[in-house]
PDB file of C-alpha atoms in Angstrom:
ATOM      1  CA  UNK Y   1     -35.433-102.407  33.203  1.00  0.00           C
ATOM      2  CA  UNK Y   2     -34.087-103.382  36.462  1.00  0.00           C
ATOM      3  CA  UNK Y   3     -35.191-107.004  37.825  1.00  0.00           C
ATOM      4  CA  UNK Y   4     -38.043-106.753  40.164  1.00  0.00           C
ATOM      5  CA  UNK Y   5     -37.315-107.466  44.069  1.00  0.00           C
ATOM      6  CA  UNK Y   6     -38.675-111.121  44.587  1.00  0.00           C
ATOM      7  CA  UNK Y   7     -39.722-112.797  48.259  1.00  0.00           C
ATOM      8  CA  UNK Y   8     -40.908-116.313  47.742  1.00  0.00           C
ATOM      9  CA  UNK Y   9     -42.480-118.590  50.172  1.00  0.00           C
ATOM     10  CA  UNK Y  10     -39.780-121.643  50.665  1.00  0.00           C
ATOM     11  CA  UNK Y  11     -42.406-124.012  49.611  1.00  0.00           C
ATOM     12  CA  UNK Y  12     -43.119-122.149  46.015  1.00  0.00           C
ATOM     13  CA  UNK Y  13     -39.452-121.597  45.319  1.00  0.00           C
ATOM     14  CA  UNK Y  14     -39.735-123.972  42.420  1.00  0.00           C
ATOM     15  CA  UNK Y  15     -41.909-121.322  40.860  1.00  0.00           C
ATOM     16  CA  UNK Y  16     -39.368-118.750  41.203  1.00  0.00           C
ATOM     17  CA  UNK Y  17     -38.661-118.479  36.906  1.00  0.00           C
ATOM     18  CA  UNK Y  18     -42.466-118.251  36.463  1.00  0.00           C
ATOM     19  CA  UNK Y  19     -42.788-115.745  39.219  1.00  0.00           C
ATOM     20  CA  UNK Y  20     -39.870-113.397  37.811  1.00  0.00           C
ATOM     21  CA  UNK Y  21     -42.054-113.048  34.620  1.00  0.00           C
ATOM     22  CA  UNK Y  22     -45.081-112.411  36.633  1.00  0.00           C
ATOM     23  CA  UNK Y  23     -45.806-109.087  34.583  1.00  0.00           C
ATOM     24  CA  UNK Y  24     -46.091-111.086  31.537  1.00  0.00           C
ATOM     25  CA  UNK Y  25     -48.460-113.909  33.121  1.00  0.00           C
ATOM     26  CA  UNK Y  26     -50.453-111.466  34.586  1.00  0.00           C
ATOM     27  CA  UNK Y  27     -51.252-109.700  31.615  1.00  0.00           C
ATOM     28  CA  UNK Y  28     -52.790-112.891  30.152  1.00  0.00           C
ATOM     29  CA  UNK Y  29     -54.401-114.000  33.369  1.00  0.00           C
ATOM     30  CA  UNK Y  30     -57.995-114.177  34.110  1.00  0.00           C
ATOM     31  CA  UNK Y  31     -59.429-111.216  35.426  1.00  0.00           C
ATOM     32  CA  UNK Y  32     -61.279-111.656  39.111  1.00  0.00           C
ATOM     33  CA  UNK Y  33     -61.558-107.905  39.970  1.00  0.00           C
ATOM     34  CA  UNK Y  34     -60.759-104.722  38.062  1.00  0.00           C
ATOM     35  CA  UNK Y  35     -60.647-101.600  39.994  1.00  0.00           C
ATOM     36  CA  UNK Y  36     -57.918 -99.378  41.768  1.00  0.00           C
ATOM     37  CA  UNK Y  37     -56.127-102.658  42.058  1.00  0.00           C
ATOM     38  CA  UNK Y  38     -56.561-105.539  39.898  1.00  0.00           C
ATOM     39  CA  UNK Y  39     -56.672-109.289  40.731  1.00  0.00           C
ATOM     40  CA  UNK Y  40     -56.241-112.103  38.105  1.00  0.00           C
ATOM     41  CA  UNK Y  41     -55.742-115.746  37.987  1.00  0.00           C
ATOM     42  CA  UNK Y  42     -52.680-117.362  36.422  1.00  0.00           C
ATOM     43  CA  UNK Y  43     -51.685-121.128  36.373  1.00  0.00           C
ATOM     44  CA  UNK Y  44     -47.937-122.128  36.133  1.00  0.00           C
ATOM     45  CA  UNK Y  45     -47.029-125.298  34.026  1.00  0.00           C
ATOM     46  CA  UNK Y  46     -47.583-127.974  36.877  1.00  0.00           C
ATOM     47  CA  UNK Y  47     -48.506-125.770  39.380  1.00  0.00           C
ATOM     48  CA  UNK Y  48     -51.579-124.675  41.367  1.00  0.00           C
ATOM     49  CA  UNK Y  49     -53.777-121.797  40.375  1.00  0.00           C
ATOM     50  CA  UNK Y  50     -52.610-118.617  41.403  1.00  0.00           C
ATOM     51  CA  UNK Y  51     -54.353-115.519  42.484  1.00  0.00           C
ATOM     52  CA  UNK Y  52     -52.277-112.523  41.758  1.00  0.00           C
ATOM     53  CA  UNK Y  53     -53.120-109.175  43.116  1.00  0.00           C
ATOM     54  CA  UNK Y  54     -51.318-106.022  41.519  1.00  0.00           C
ATOM     55  CA  UNK Y  55     -51.511-102.743  43.577  1.00  0.00           C
ATOM     56  CA  UNK Y  56     -51.424 -99.458  41.734  1.00  0.00           C
ATOM     57  CA  UNK Y  57     -48.602 -97.234  41.848  1.00  0.00           C
ATOM     58  CA  UNK Y  58     -48.853 -95.227  44.797  1.00  0.00           C
ATOM     59  CA  UNK Y  59     -48.892 -91.233  45.047  1.00  0.00           C
ATOM     60  CA  UNK Y  60     -45.580 -89.574  45.197  1.00  0.00           C
ATOM     61  CA  UNK Y  61     -45.624 -89.181  49.053  1.00  0.00           C
ATOM     62  CA  UNK Y  62     -46.673 -92.816  49.648  1.00  0.00           C
ATOM     63  CA  UNK Y  63     -44.028 -94.152  47.057  1.00  0.00           C
ATOM     64  CA  UNK Y  64     -41.542 -92.668  49.317  1.00  0.00           C
ATOM     65  CA  UNK Y  65     -42.951 -93.735  52.778  1.00  0.00           C
ATOM     66  CA  UNK Y  66     -43.405 -97.188  51.369  1.00  0.00           C
ATOM     67  CA  UNK Y  67     -39.734 -97.623  49.997  1.00  0.00           C
ATOM     68  CA  UNK Y  68     -38.020 -96.118  53.010  1.00  0.00           C
ATOM     69  CA  UNK Y  69     -40.497 -95.770  56.235  1.00  0.00           C
ATOM     70  CA  UNK Y  70     -43.290 -98.258  55.966  1.00  0.00           C
ATOM     71  CA  UNK Y  71     -44.066-101.774  54.660  1.00  0.00           C
ATOM     72  CA  UNK Y  72     -45.895-101.854  51.333  1.00  0.00           C
ATOM     73  CA  UNK Y  73     -49.379-103.371  51.342  1.00  0.00           C
ATOM     74  CA  UNK Y  74     -48.223-106.286  49.321  1.00  0.00           C
ATOM     75  CA  UNK Y  75     -45.248-107.147  51.962  1.00  0.00           C
ATOM     76  CA  UNK Y  76     -48.033-107.172  55.039  1.00  0.00           C
ATOM     77  CA  UNK Y  77     -50.401-109.365  52.679  1.00  0.00           C
ATOM     78  CA  UNK Y  78     -47.429-111.498  52.283  1.00  0.00           C
ATOM     79  CA  UNK Y  79     -46.201-111.817  55.774  1.00  0.00           C
ATOM     80  CA  UNK Y  80     -49.641-111.655  57.797  1.00  0.00           C
ATOM     81  CA  UNK Y  81     -51.221-115.017  56.534  1.00  0.00           C
ATOM     82  CA  UNK Y  82     -48.418-117.329  58.136  1.00  0.00           C
ATOM     83  CA  UNK Y  83     -50.123-115.349  61.533  1.00  0.00           C
ATOM     84  CA  UNK Y  84     -53.567-116.611  60.851  1.00  0.00           C
ATOM     85  CA  UNK Y  85     -52.611-119.816  59.581  1.00  0.00           C
ATOM     86  CA  UNK Y  86     -50.465-120.596  62.709  1.00  0.00           C
ATOM     87  CA  UNK Y  87     -53.310-119.788  64.719  1.00  0.00           C
ATOM     88  CA  UNK Y  88     -55.735-122.177  62.655  1.00  0.00           C
ATOM     89  CA  UNK Y  89     -57.681-119.469  60.881  1.00  0.00           C
ATOM     90  CA  UNK Y  90     -57.942-120.132  56.877  1.00  0.00           C
ATOM     91  CA  UNK Y  91     -56.682-117.591  54.249  1.00  0.00           C
ATOM     92  CA  UNK Y  92     -54.954-118.428  51.045  1.00  0.00           C
ATOM     93  CA  UNK Y  93     -51.448-119.504  51.280  1.00  0.00           C
ATOM     94  CA  UNK Y  94     -49.134-117.045  50.261  1.00  0.00           C
ATOM     95  CA  UNK Y  95     -46.604-117.358  47.569  1.00  0.00           C
ATOM     96  CA  UNK Y  96     -44.736-114.419  46.696  1.00  0.00           C
ATOM     97  CA  UNK Y  97     -44.292-110.835  47.000  1.00  0.00           C
ATOM     98  CA  UNK Y  98     -43.159-108.985  43.949  1.00  0.00           C
ATOM     99  CA  UNK Y  99     -41.952-105.186  43.731  1.00  0.00           C
ATOM    100  CA  UNK Y 100     -41.108-103.316  40.592  1.00  0.00           C
ATOM    101  CA  UNK Y 101     -39.088-100.037  41.489  1.00  0.00           C
ATOM    102  CA  UNK Y 102     -38.577 -96.889  39.269  1.00  0.00           C
ATOM    103  CA  UNK Y 103     -36.268 -94.287  39.953  1.00  0.00           C
ATOM    104  CA  UNK Y 104     -35.428 -96.053  43.328  1.00  0.00           C
ATOM    105  CA  UNK Y 105     -39.118 -95.705  44.524  1.00  0.00           C
ATOM    106  CA  UNK Y 106     -41.674 -98.410  44.626  1.00  0.00           C
ATOM    107  CA  UNK Y 107     -44.004 -98.601  41.445  1.00  0.00           C
ATOM    108  CA  UNK Y 108     -46.181-101.558  40.694  1.00  0.00           C
ATOM    109  CA  UNK Y 109     -46.370-104.714  43.359  1.00  0.00           C
ATOM    110  CA  UNK Y 110     -47.810-107.861  43.123  1.00  0.00           C
ATOM    111  CA  UNK Y 111     -48.881-110.308  45.918  1.00  0.00           C
ATOM    112  CA  UNK Y 112     -49.435-113.915  44.852  1.00  0.00           C
ATOM    113  CA  UNK Y 113     -51.055-116.362  46.816  1.00  0.00           C
ATOM    114  CA  UNK Y 114     -52.659-119.642  45.902  1.00  0.00           C
ATOM    115  CA  UNK Y 115     -56.359-119.399  44.496  1.00  0.00           C
ATOM    116  CA  UNK Y 116     -58.829-120.285  47.101  1.00  0.00           C
ATOM    117  CA  UNK Y 117     -61.285-123.246  46.448  1.00  0.00           C
ATOM    118  CA  UNK Y 118     -64.235-121.162  48.135  1.00  0.00           C
ATOM    119  CA  UNK Y 119     -66.048-119.120  45.584  1.00  0.00           C
ATOM    120  CA  UNK Y 120     -68.860-117.674  47.620  1.00  0.00           C
ATOM    121  CA  UNK Y 121     -68.762-114.136  49.157  1.00  0.00           C
ATOM    122  CA  UNK Y 122     -70.996-112.354  51.748  1.00  0.00           C
ATOM    123  CA  UNK Y 123     -72.351-110.141  49.005  1.00  0.00           C
ATOM    124  CA  UNK Y 124     -75.195-112.381  48.567  1.00  0.00           C
ATOM    125  CA  UNK Y 125     -76.393-111.862  52.139  1.00  0.00           C
ATOM    126  CA  UNK Y 126     -77.515-108.250  51.090  1.00  0.00           C
ATOM    127  CA  UNK Y 127     -81.303-109.025  51.014  1.00  0.00           C
ATOM    128  CA  UNK Y 128     -80.961-112.425  52.472  1.00  0.00           C
ATOM    129  CA  UNK Y 129     -83.776-114.268  54.650  1.00  0.00           C
ATOM    130  CA  UNK Y 130     -82.924-115.529  58.062  1.00  0.00           C
ATOM    131  CA  UNK Y 131     -83.254-118.856  56.361  1.00  0.00           C
ATOM    132  CA  UNK Y 132     -80.577-118.280  54.082  1.00  0.00           C
ATOM    133  CA  UNK Y 133     -78.069-116.337  56.416  1.00  0.00           C
ATOM    134  CA  UNK Y 134     -79.088-118.006  59.517  1.00  0.00           C
ATOM    135  CA  UNK Y 135     -76.681-121.010  59.609  1.00  0.00           C
ATOM    136  CA  UNK Y 136     -73.751-119.181  57.964  1.00  0.00           C
ATOM    137  CA  UNK Y 137     -73.874-116.306  60.409  1.00  0.00           C
ATOM    138  CA  UNK Y 138     -73.868-118.378  63.418  1.00  0.00           C
ATOM    139  CA  UNK Y 139     -71.114-120.055  62.761  1.00  0.00           C
ATOM    140  CA  UNK Y 140     -69.265-116.670  61.114  1.00  0.00           C
ATOM    141  CA  UNK Y 141     -70.210-115.058  64.587  1.00  0.00           C
ATOM    142  CA  UNK Y 142     -68.370-117.691  66.413  1.00  0.00           C
ATOM    143  CA  UNK Y 143     -65.297-117.653  64.331  1.00  0.00           C
ATOM    144  CA  UNK Y 144     -64.865-113.971  64.587  1.00  0.00           C
ATOM    145  CA  UNK Y 145     -65.087-114.125  68.628  1.00  0.00           C
ATOM    146  CA  UNK Y 146     -62.364-117.013  68.391  1.00  0.00           C
ATOM    147  CA  UNK Y 147     -60.320-114.601  65.708  1.00  0.00           C
ATOM    148  CA  UNK Y 148     -60.577-111.644  68.529  1.00  0.00           C
ATOM    149  CA  UNK Y 149     -59.970-113.643  71.539  1.00  0.00           C
ATOM    150  CA  UNK Y 150     -56.679-114.690  69.388  1.00  0.00           C
ATOM    151  CA  UNK Y 151     -55.649-111.079  69.282  1.00  0.00           C
ATOM    152  CA  UNK Y 152     -56.445-110.876  65.608  1.00  0.00           C
ATOM    153  CA  UNK Y 153     -58.775-108.106  64.052  1.00  0.00           C
ATOM    154  CA  UNK Y 154     -59.349-107.706  60.405  1.00  0.00           C
ATOM    155  CA  UNK Y 155     -59.946-103.579  59.956  1.00  0.00           C
ATOM    156  CA  UNK Y 156     -61.571-104.100  56.572  1.00  0.00           C
ATOM    157  CA  UNK Y 157     -64.290-106.786  57.468  1.00  0.00           C
ATOM    158  CA  UNK Y 158     -66.447-106.395  54.396  1.00  0.00           C
ATOM    159  CA  UNK Y 159     -68.575-108.726  52.151  1.00  0.00           C
ATOM    160  CA  UNK Y 160     -65.711-108.982  49.239  1.00  0.00           C
ATOM    161  CA  UNK Y 161     -63.190-109.980  51.875  1.00  0.00           C
ATOM    162  CA  UNK Y 162     -64.876-113.114  53.240  1.00  0.00           C
ATOM    163  CA  UNK Y 163     -64.919-116.296  51.286  1.00  0.00           C
ATOM    164  CA  UNK Y 164     -67.231-119.340  52.290  1.00  0.00           C
ATOM    165  CA  UNK Y 165     -69.077-122.281  51.271  1.00  0.00           C
ATOM    166  CA  UNK Y 166     -70.264-125.504  52.587  1.00  0.00           C
ATOM    167  CA  UNK Y 167     -68.323-128.321  54.015  1.00  0.00           C
ATOM    168  CA  UNK Y 168     -70.547-130.808  52.682  1.00  0.00           C
ATOM    169  CA  UNK Y 169     -71.155-131.988  56.275  1.00  0.00           C
ATOM    170  CA  UNK Y 170     -73.914-129.487  57.566  1.00  0.00           C
ATOM    171  CA  UNK Y 171     -71.192-126.810  58.598  1.00  0.00           C
ATOM    172  CA  UNK Y 172     -69.461-123.826  56.716  1.00  0.00           C
ATOM    173  CA  UNK Y 173     -65.763-123.085  55.659  1.00  0.00           C
ATOM    174  CA  UNK Y 174     -64.785-119.646  55.883  1.00  0.00           C
ATOM    175  CA  UNK Y 175     -61.454-118.048  54.467  1.00  0.00           C
ATOM    176  CA  UNK Y 176     -60.009-114.422  54.885  1.00  0.00           C
ATOM    177  CA  UNK Y 177     -58.656-112.471  51.954  1.00  0.00           C
ATOM    178  CA  UNK Y 178     -57.161-108.888  51.471  1.00  0.00           C
ATOM    179  CA  UNK Y 179     -55.660-108.949  54.907  1.00  0.00           C
ATOM    180  CA  UNK Y 180     -52.857-106.381  54.738  1.00  0.00           C
ATOM    181  CA  UNK Y 181     -54.994-104.052  57.131  1.00  0.00           C
ATOM    182  CA  UNK Y 182     -55.176-106.694  59.901  1.00  0.00           C
ATOM    183  CA  UNK Y 183     -53.945-106.017  63.405  1.00  0.00           C
ATOM    184  CA  UNK Y 184     -52.334-108.248  66.015  1.00  0.00           C
ATOM    185  CA  UNK Y 185     -53.436-106.959  69.409  1.00  0.00           C
ATOM    186  CA  UNK Y 186     -55.857-107.384  72.059  1.00  0.00           C
ATOM    187  CA  UNK Y 187     -59.450-106.596  70.715  1.00  0.00           C
ATOM    188  CA  UNK Y 188     -62.208-105.614  73.474  1.00  0.00           C
ATOM    189  CA  UNK Y 189     -65.651-106.646  72.995  1.00  0.00           C
ATOM    190  CA  UNK Y 190     -67.125-103.222  72.107  1.00  0.00           C
ATOM    191  CA  UNK Y 191     -64.431-102.979  69.138  1.00  0.00           C
ATOM    192  CA  UNK Y 192     -64.990-106.710  67.862  1.00  0.00           C
ATOM    193  CA  UNK Y 193     -68.799-105.731  67.511  1.00  0.00           C
ATOM    194  CA  UNK Y 194     -68.134-102.587  65.668  1.00  0.00           C
ATOM    195  CA  UNK Y 195     -66.405-104.523  62.987  1.00  0.00           C
ATOM    196  CA  UNK Y 196     -69.376-106.195  61.490  1.00  0.00           C
ATOM    197  CA  UNK Y 197     -70.700-102.983  60.285  1.00  0.00           C
ATOM    198  CA  UNK Y 198     -69.388-103.052  56.976  1.00  0.00           C
ATOM    199  CA  UNK Y 199     -71.486-106.180  55.810  1.00  0.00           C
ATOM    200  CA  UNK Y 200     -74.377-106.151  53.691  1.00  0.00           C
ATOM    201  CA  UNK Y 201     -77.770-107.431  55.189  1.00  0.00           C
ATOM    202  CA  UNK Y 202     -80.777-106.597  56.981  1.00  0.00           C
ATOM    203  CA  UNK Y 203     -81.451-105.521  60.706  1.00  0.00           C
ATOM    204  CA  UNK Y 204     -82.227-108.960  61.419  1.00  0.00           C
ATOM    205  CA  UNK Y 205     -78.829-110.399  60.291  1.00  0.00           C
ATOM    206  CA  UNK Y 206     -77.079-107.905  62.390  1.00  0.00           C
ATOM    207  CA  UNK Y 207     -79.143-108.958  65.527  1.00  0.00           C
ATOM    208  CA  UNK Y 208     -78.279-112.218  65.024  1.00  0.00           C
ATOM    209  CA  UNK Y 209     -74.539-111.704  64.538  1.00  0.00           C
ATOM    210  CA  UNK Y 210     -74.465-109.591  67.732  1.00  0.00           C
ATOM    211  CA  UNK Y 211     -76.384-112.100  69.721  1.00  0.00           C
ATOM    212  CA  UNK Y 212     -74.022-115.143  68.564  1.00  0.00           C
ATOM    213  CA  UNK Y 213     -70.835-112.832  69.203  1.00  0.00           C
ATOM    214  CA  UNK Y 214     -72.193-111.861  72.453  1.00  0.00           C
ATOM    215  CA  UNK Y 215     -72.685-115.416  73.729  1.00  0.00           C
ATOM    216  CA  UNK Y 216     -69.353-116.378  72.581  1.00  0.00           C
ATOM    217  CA  UNK Y 217     -67.542-113.659  74.078  1.00  0.00           C
ATOM    218  CA  UNK Y 218     -69.696-113.843  77.242  1.00  0.00           C
ATOM    219  CA  UNK Y 219     -71.382-110.456  76.929  1.00  0.00           C
ATOM    220  CA  UNK Y 220     -75.095-109.619  77.087  1.00  0.00           C
ATOM    221  CA  UNK Y 221     -76.918-110.374  73.931  1.00  0.00           C
ATOM    222  CA  UNK Y 222     -79.492-107.894  74.101  1.00  0.00           C
ATOM    223  CA  UNK Y 223     -76.947-104.942  74.854  1.00  0.00           C
ATOM    224  CA  UNK Y 224     -74.977-106.281  71.920  1.00  0.00           C
ATOM    225  CA  UNK Y 225     -77.768-106.215  69.556  1.00  0.00           C
ATOM    226  CA  UNK Y 226     -78.940-102.671  70.368  1.00  0.00           C
ATOM    227  CA  UNK Y 227     -75.305-101.114  70.265  1.00  0.00           C
ATOM    228  CA  UNK Y 228     -74.407-102.935  66.863  1.00  0.00           C
ATOM    229  CA  UNK Y 229     -77.783-102.074  65.451  1.00  0.00           C
ATOM    230  CA  UNK Y 230     -77.056 -98.346  66.233  1.00  0.00           C
ATOM    231  CA  UNK Y 231     -73.395 -98.777  64.922  1.00  0.00           C
ATOM    232  CA  UNK Y 232     -74.928-100.103  61.419  1.00  0.00           C
ATOM    233  CA  UNK Y 233     -77.710 -97.291  60.932  1.00  0.00           C
ATOM    234  CA  UNK Y 234     -74.831 -94.714  61.599  1.00  0.00           C
ATOM    235  CA  UNK Y 235     -72.482 -96.245  59.499  1.00  0.00           C
ATOM    236  CA  UNK Y 236     -74.844 -96.971  56.533  1.00  0.00           C
ATOM    237  CA  UNK Y 237     -76.851 -93.340  56.647  1.00  0.00           C
ATOM    238  CA  UNK Y 238     -72.967 -91.888  56.418  1.00  0.00           C
ATOM    239  CA  UNK Y 239     -72.044 -94.030  53.720  1.00  0.00           C
ATOM    240  CA  UNK Y 240     -75.531 -93.596  51.665  1.00  0.00           C
ATOM    241  CA  UNK Y 241     -74.540 -90.052  51.672  1.00  0.00           C
ATOM    242  CA  UNK Y 242     -71.775 -90.576  48.760  1.00  0.00           C
ATOM    243  CA  UNK Y 243     -72.410 -93.857  47.704  1.00  0.00           C
ATOM    244  CA  UNK Y 244     -75.286 -96.038  45.727  1.00  0.00           C
ATOM    245  CA  UNK Y 245     -76.184 -98.688  47.909  1.00  0.00           C
ATOM    246  CA  UNK Y 246     -76.457-102.033  46.035  1.00  0.00           C
ATOM    247  CA  UNK Y 247     -78.919-103.618  48.225  1.00  0.00           C
ATOM    248  CA  UNK Y 248     -82.231-103.139  50.060  1.00  0.00           C
ATOM    249  CA  UNK Y 249     -81.229-100.998  53.084  1.00  0.00           C
ATOM    250  CA  UNK Y 250     -83.442-101.230  56.135  1.00  0.00           C
ATOM    251  CA  UNK Y 251     -83.070 -99.838  59.535  1.00  0.00           C
TER     252      UNK Y 251
END
């Protein structure tokens, strides 16, 4: 079997011997998520806990595209965090991108990052009350406005891709993950507002998000609220046709 292709962040070059055997370590890692792509946590001797995402083997046409025409998801996941971190937004530090090829085409690939210390995710806000979601969502809406003003948009702003926790001083910490679909370009107000629709939550939460986001970007809060609630209703009615909704969906 040929050796995997490996790109390692300079500050983690000392982990190269461990990363060269990532498939073996991944097999014995702690499972965090099991699905189309799998995520496990591993810990090198004397090193930080690492988060390892293994991307499934793409269908044949995408194997050709990702080998010769487009950046694979794992490469984007490895490169994009630098942009966020340089602009002051938190995301787990990238460690390595590892790619296994078969017959000259991409097969399994891995993105390795430092395991985030933030453990909470936005799934818990599906049926939350304003007392529970209010403080977090106000800060999150303002963070999102800053992200968009910095010409960054996360194209998969869903509950599992936003980590958060208290900062211990009355504020909140956020970290964005699964950012390979992120884009770096101007983000107009309406597009930015629509980005909230994939979140789990009740209408009251979306009303608050829209108003805080509008205030942060100098727009009309009443119009923003009406628009986001309409986006949300259309999105979730369409989603509910083919998926089971795991929270109490109200319009």
